[in-house]
Structures are given as C-alpha cells and as structure tokens.
Coordinates of C-alpha atoms in Angstrom, one line a residue:
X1 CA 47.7 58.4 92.4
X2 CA 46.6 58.5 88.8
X3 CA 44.0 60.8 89.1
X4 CA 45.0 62.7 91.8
X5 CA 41.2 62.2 93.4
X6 CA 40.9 60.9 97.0
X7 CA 38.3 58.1 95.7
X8 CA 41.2 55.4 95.6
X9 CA 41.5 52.6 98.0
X10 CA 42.9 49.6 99.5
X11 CA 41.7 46.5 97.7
X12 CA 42.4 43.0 96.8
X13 CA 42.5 42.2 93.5
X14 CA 43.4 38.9 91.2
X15 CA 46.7 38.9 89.2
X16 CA 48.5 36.9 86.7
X17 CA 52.0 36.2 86.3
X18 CA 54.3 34.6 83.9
X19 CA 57.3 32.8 85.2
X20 CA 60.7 33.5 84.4
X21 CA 61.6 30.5 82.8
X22 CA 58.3 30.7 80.8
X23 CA 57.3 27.5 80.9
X24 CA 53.6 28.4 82.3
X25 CA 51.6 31.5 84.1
X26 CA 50.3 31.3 87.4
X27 CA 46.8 33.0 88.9
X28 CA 47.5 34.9 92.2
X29 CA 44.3 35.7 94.1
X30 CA 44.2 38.1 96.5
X31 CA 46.9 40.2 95.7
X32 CA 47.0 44.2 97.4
X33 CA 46.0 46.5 94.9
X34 CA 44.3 49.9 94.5
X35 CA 41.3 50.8 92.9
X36 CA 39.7 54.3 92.3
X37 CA 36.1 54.5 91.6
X38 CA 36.2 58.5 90.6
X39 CA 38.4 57.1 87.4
X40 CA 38.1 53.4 87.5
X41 CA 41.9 52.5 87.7
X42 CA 43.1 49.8 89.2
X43 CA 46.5 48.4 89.7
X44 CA 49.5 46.7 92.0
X45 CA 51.8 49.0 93.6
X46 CA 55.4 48.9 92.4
X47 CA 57.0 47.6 95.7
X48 CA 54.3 44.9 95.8
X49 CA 55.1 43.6 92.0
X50 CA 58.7 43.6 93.2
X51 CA 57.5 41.4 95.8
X52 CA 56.4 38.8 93.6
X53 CA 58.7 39.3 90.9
X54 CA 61.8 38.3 93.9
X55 CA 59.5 35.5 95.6
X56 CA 58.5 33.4 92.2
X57 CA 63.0 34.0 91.8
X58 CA 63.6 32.7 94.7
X59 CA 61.6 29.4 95.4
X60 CA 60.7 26.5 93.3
X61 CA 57.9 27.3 91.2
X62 CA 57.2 23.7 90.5
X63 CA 55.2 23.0 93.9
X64 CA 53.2 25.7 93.0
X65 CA 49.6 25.0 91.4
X66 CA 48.0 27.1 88.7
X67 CA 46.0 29.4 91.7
X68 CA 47.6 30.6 94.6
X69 CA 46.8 33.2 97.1
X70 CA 49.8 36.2 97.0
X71 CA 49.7 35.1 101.3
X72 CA 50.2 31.2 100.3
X73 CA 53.0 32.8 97.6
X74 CA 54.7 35.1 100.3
X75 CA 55.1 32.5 102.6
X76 CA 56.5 29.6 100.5
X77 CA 60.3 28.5 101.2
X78 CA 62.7 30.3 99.6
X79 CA 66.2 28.9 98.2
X80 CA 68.1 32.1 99.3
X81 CA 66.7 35.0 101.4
X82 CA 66.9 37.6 99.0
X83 CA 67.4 38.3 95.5
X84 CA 71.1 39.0 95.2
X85 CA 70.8 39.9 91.0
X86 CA 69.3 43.1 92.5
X87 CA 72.3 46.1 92.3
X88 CA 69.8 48.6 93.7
X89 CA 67.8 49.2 97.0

C-alpha cells in the first residue's frame, strides 16, 4: 500500500496500546498486520486498530494482564455489543 510494490504481506506482528483512561498500556501479541520487505514498512490496517480501539471501550480492562493475544482480546466479554459514541459507519 505504501510503496505501491507487490512485496507486502499478511503478518502477525506485536502491538502496544495505551488505554483510554490512561492508567497503564497493554502488549498485544499477535495482532494482523502487514509488512513489505521491498521497503521495510510495517503496520496495522485501519479497520483492525478500530477493532481494538472499540474492544479495550467496551470490556473491562481490569481482567486484562499486561500481554494478551489480539484473539484472547477479541474474544473477551463485552459490556455492550458495540460502540455506540461512534456517529459514523
């Protein structure tokens, strides 16, 4: 995408996110990413940040240790199905 090369793929790569009430940051393993070796960029899809972003809004951080897998994240309860501060699709 950056680059415009056909080098980039499908990957797996380690994140780190700061919650929203900024008390502490989390490490999320395993989280879908892309990386291109023609240019060496790597990065998280928008759709897939706006993943996490909603999840760590919508379930209570505190059972959550300081590593977790983004497939242990995605699958932990939620308070409410869906973000509903979100006013656009």
């Amino acid at each position: 995408m950056w680059c415009n090369e056909d080098a980039a793929v499908d990957t797996k790569k380690t994140g780190y996110w700061e919650l929203h009430d900024g008390t502490r940051a989390l490490q999320i393993d395993e989280i879908p990413a892309v990386s291109c070796s023609s240019c060496g960029m790597e990065y998280h899809e928008d759709h897939v940040v706006e993943e996490i972003e909603d999840q760590l809004l919508l379930i209570n951080t505190n059972k959550l240790g300081k590593v977790v897998s983004f497939k242990e994240l995605m699958a932990t309860e939620r308070f409410l199905k869906k973000n509903y501060f979100k006013f656009y699709n």
